[in-house]
Tab-separated table of C-alpha atoms in Angstrom:
chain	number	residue	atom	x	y	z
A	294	UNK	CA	79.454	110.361	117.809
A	295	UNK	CA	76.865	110.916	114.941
A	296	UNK	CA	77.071	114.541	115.362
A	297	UNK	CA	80.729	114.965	115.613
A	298	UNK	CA	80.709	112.978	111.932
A	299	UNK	CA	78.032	115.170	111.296
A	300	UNK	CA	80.134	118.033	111.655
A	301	UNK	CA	83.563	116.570	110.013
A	302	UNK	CA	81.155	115.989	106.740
A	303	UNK	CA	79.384	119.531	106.940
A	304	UNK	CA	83.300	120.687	106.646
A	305	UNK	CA	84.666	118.519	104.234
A	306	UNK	CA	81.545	119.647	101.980
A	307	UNK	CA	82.416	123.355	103.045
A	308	UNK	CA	86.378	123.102	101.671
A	309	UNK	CA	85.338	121.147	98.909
A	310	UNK	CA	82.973	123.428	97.757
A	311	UNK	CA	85.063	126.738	98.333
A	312	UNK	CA	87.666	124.731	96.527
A	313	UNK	CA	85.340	123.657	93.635
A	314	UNK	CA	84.059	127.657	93.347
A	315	UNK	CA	87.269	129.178	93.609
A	316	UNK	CA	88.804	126.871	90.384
A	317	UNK	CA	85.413	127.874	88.545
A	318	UNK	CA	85.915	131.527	89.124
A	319	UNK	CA	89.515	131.111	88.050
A	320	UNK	CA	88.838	129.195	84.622
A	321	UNK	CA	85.719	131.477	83.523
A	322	UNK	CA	86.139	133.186	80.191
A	323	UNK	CA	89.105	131.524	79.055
A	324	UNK	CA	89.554	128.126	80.674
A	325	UNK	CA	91.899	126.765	78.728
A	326	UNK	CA	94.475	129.043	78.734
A	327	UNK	CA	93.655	129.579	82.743
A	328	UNK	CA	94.546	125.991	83.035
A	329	UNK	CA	97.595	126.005	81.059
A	330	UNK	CA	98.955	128.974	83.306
A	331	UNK	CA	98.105	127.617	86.180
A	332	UNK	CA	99.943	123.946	85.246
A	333	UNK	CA	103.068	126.124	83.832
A	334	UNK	CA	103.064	127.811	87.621
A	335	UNK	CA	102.755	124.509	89.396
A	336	UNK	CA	105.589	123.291	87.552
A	337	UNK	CA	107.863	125.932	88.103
A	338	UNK	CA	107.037	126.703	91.941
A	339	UNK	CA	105.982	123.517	93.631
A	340	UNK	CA	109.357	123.061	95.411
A	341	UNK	CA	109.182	126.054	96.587
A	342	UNK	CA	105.324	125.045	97.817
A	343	UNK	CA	106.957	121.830	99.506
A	344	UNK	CA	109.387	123.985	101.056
A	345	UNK	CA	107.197	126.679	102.609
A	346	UNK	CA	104.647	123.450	103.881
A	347	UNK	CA	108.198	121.664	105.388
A	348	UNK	CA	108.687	125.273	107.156
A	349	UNK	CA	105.298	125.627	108.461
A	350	UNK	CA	105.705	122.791	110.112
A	351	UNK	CA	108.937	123.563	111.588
A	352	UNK	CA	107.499	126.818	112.968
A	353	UNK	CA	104.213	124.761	114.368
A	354	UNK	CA	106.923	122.379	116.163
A	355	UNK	CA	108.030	125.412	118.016
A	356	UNK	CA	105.346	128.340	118.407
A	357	UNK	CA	101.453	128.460	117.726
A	358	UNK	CA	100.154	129.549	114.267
A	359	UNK	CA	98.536	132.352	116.123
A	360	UNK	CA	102.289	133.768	117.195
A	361	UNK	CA	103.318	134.134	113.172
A	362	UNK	CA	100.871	136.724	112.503
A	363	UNK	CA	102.466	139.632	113.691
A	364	UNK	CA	105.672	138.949	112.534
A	365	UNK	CA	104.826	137.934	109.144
A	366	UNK	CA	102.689	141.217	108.828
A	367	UNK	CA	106.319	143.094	109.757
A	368	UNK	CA	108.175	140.775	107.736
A	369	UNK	CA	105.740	141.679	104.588
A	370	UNK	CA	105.847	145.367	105.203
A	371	UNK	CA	109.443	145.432	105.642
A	372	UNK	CA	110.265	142.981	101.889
A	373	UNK	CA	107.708	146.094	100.080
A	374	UNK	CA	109.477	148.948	101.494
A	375	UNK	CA	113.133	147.064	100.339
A	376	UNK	CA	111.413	146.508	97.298
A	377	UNK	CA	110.567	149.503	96.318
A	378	UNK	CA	113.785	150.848	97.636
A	379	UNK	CA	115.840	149.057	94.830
A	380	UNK	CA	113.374	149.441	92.090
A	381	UNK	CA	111.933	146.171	92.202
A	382	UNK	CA	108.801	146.412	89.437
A	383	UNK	CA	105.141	145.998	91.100
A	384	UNK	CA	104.668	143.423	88.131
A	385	UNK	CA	107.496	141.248	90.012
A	386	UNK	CA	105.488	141.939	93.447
A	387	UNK	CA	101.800	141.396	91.903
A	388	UNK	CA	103.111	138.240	90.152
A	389	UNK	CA	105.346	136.582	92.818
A	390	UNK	CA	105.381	138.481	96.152
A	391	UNK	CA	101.579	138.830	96.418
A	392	UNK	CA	100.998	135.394	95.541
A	393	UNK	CA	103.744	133.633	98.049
A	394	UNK	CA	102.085	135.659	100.729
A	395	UNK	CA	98.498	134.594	99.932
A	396	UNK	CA	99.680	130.597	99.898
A	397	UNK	CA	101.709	131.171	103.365
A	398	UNK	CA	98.356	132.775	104.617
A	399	UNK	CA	96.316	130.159	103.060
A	400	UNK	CA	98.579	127.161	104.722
A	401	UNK	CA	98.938	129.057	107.904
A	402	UNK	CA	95.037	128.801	108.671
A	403	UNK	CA	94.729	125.401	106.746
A	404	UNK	CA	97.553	124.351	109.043
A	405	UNK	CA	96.191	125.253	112.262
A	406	UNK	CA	92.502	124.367	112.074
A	407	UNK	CA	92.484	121.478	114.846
A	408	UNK	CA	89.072	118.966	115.053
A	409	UNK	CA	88.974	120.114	118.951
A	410	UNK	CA	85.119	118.279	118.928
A	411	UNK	CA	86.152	115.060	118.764
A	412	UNK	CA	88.721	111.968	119.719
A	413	UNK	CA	89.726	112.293	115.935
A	414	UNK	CA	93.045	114.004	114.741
A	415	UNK	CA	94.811	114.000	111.106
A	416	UNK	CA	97.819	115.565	109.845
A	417	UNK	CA	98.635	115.398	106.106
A	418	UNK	CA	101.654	117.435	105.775
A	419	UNK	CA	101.517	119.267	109.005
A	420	UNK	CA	102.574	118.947	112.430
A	421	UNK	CA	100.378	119.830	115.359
A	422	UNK	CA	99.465	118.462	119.004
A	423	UNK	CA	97.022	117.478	120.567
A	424	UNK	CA	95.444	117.021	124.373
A	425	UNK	CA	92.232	114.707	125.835
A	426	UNK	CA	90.717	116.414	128.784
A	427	UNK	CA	87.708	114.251	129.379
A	428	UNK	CA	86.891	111.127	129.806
A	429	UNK	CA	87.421	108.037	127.817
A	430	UNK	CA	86.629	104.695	127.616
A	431	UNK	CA	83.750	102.334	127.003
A	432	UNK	CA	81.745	103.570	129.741
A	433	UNK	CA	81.602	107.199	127.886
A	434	UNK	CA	80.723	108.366	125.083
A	435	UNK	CA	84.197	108.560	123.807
A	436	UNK	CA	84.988	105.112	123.490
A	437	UNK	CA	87.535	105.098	120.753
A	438	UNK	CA	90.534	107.687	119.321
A	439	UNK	CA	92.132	107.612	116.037
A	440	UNK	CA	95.392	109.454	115.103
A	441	UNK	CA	96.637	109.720	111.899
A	442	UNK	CA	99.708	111.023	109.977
A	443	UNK	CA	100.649	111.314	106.307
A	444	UNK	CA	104.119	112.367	105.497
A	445	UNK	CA	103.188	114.601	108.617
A	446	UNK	CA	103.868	114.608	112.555
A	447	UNK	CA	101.115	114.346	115.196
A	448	UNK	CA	101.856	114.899	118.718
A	449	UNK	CA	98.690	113.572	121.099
A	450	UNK	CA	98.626	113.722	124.378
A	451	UNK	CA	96.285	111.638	126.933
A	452	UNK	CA	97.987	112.397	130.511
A	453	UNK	CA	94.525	114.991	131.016
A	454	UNK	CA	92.026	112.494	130.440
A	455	UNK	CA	90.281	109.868	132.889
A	456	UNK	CA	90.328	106.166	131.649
A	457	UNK	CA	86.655	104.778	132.431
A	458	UNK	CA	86.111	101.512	130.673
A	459	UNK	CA	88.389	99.852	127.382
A	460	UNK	CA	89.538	102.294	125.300
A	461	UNK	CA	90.405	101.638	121.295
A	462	UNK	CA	93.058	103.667	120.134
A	463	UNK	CA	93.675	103.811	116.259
A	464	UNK	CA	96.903	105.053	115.055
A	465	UNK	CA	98.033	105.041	111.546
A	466	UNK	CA	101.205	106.452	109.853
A	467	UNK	CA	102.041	106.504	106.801
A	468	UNK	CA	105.374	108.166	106.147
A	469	UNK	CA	104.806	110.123	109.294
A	470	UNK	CA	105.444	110.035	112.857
A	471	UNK	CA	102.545	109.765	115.687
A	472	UNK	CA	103.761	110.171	119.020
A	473	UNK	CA	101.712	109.335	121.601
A	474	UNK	CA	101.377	110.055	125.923
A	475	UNK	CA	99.605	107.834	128.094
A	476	UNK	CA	99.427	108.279	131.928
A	477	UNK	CA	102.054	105.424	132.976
A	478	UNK	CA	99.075	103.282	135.175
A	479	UNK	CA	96.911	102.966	131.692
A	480	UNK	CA	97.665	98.746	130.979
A	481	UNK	CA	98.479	99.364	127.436
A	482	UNK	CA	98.385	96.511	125.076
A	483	UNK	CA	100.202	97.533	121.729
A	484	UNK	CA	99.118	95.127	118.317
A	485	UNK	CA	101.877	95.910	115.576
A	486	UNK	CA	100.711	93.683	113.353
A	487	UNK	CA	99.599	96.042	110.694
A	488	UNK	CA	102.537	97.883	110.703
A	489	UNK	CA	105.305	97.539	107.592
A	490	UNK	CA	108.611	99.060	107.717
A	491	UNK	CA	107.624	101.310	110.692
A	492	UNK	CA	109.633	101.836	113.857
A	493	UNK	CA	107.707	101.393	117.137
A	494	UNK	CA	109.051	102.700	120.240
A	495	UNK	CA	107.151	102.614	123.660
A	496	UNK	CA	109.397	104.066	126.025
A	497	UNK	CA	108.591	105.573	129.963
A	498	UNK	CA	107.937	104.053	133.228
A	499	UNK	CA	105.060	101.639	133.851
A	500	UNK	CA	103.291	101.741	137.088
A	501	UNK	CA	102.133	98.237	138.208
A	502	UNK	CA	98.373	97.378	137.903
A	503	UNK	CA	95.933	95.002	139.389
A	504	UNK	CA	94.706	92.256	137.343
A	505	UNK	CA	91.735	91.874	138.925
A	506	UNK	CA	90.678	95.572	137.452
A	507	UNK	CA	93.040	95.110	133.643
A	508	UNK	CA	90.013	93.975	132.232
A	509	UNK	CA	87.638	96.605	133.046
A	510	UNK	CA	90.060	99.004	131.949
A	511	UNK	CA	92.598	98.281	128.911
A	512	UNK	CA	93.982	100.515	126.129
A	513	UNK	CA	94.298	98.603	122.963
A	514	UNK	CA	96.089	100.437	121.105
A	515	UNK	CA	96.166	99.069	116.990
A	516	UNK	CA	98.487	100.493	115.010
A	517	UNK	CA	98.908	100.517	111.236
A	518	UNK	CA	102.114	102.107	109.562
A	519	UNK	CA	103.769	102.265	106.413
A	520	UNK	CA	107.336	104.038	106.110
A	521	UNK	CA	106.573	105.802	109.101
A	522	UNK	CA	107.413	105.663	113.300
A	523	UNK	CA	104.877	105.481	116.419
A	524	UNK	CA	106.015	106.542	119.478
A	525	UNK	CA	104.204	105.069	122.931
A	526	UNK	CA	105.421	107.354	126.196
A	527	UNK	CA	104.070	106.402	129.638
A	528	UNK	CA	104.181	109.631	132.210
């Protein structure tokens, strides 16, 4: 587990520092007028930010990132050749077309990077599934799983994995929506007690298990919400 936080710090540190050198490169030679302009473009465009992440997300719901690429590139080529068909200025295409395109890339690939190393999965305005394939449990080295999602949807999956040993599932959402699939002979014990104004739902048949092995293997499954909904599916 050391190395897969390893790895989830060596990224963070990556995005914050391509983040950190791409507003320094912006703001050199005349910051403060940089900054104003960018503020005055924030102001005026961010719905139409919220919109294209809220569409993004409806597309990821239905097809893989990987799917939009060809399109978009047709969709692109085809607005430029309208454009220039009804004398649309390339100030108006360098100043708003470019731009849109560049953010939907940008959020496309933001979007779709998953953290396929590890029992760990966030969504923060996104929605995106997930699928275990190994096994879990306290008698592995994947004794725990966390899900999380922020004004986002997250869509996990356990059906492909092997339960050896108690398993600790973490699942937090905060004006989002985790749903979650366990194989139907996991014993599942759900704790809601962190949980305000969020609807729980666990839903599916339930195949019967012996007592005698419960103990040895349990899913505790701990949720915490706020304005959001967990869903708990047994297949």
């Amino acid at each position: 587990m050391a190395g897969t936080v390893g790895g989830r710090g060596h990224r963070s540190r990556l995005w914050l520092g391509l983040t950190v050198l791409a507003a320094g490169s912006f703001t050199v030679g005349d910051s403060a007028h940089r900054v104003r302009a960018a503020a005055d473009w924030l102001t005026a465009w961010w719905p139409w930010l919220l919109l294209a992440i809220a569409l993004l997300n409806l597309l990821r719901s239905v097809i893989t990132p990987g799917s939009l690429i060809a399109p978009g590139l047709l969709a692109a080529m085809a607005l430029g050749g309208l454009a220039a068909a009804h004398g649309i200025s390339t100030r108006a295409l360098a100043d708003f077309v470019a731009p849109a395109v560049l953010i939907l890339v940008g959020l496309t690939l933001l979007l779709s990077s998953r953290e396929a190393e590890s029992n760990r999965w966030t969504r923060i305005l996104a929605t995106g599934r997930v699928r275990t394939t190994d096994a879990v449990g306290s008698r592995t080295e994947n004794p725990l799983v966390i899900l999380r999602a922020v004004a986002g949807e997250l869509r996990a999956d356990l059906t492909g994995s092997f339960l050896d040993g108690s398993l600790t599932v973490q699942v937090t959402a905060v004006a989002g929506h985790v749903h979650l699939t366990v194989p139907r002979d996991w014993p599942v014990t759900v704790r809601t007690a962190g949980t305000v104004l969020t609807r729980v739902s666990d839903t599916g048949p339930r195949k019967g298990t012996n007592t005698d092995t419960t103990a040895a293997r349990e899913v505790g499954l701990h949720l915490l919400g706020l304005c959001g909904a967990v869903s708990v599916v047994r297949a």
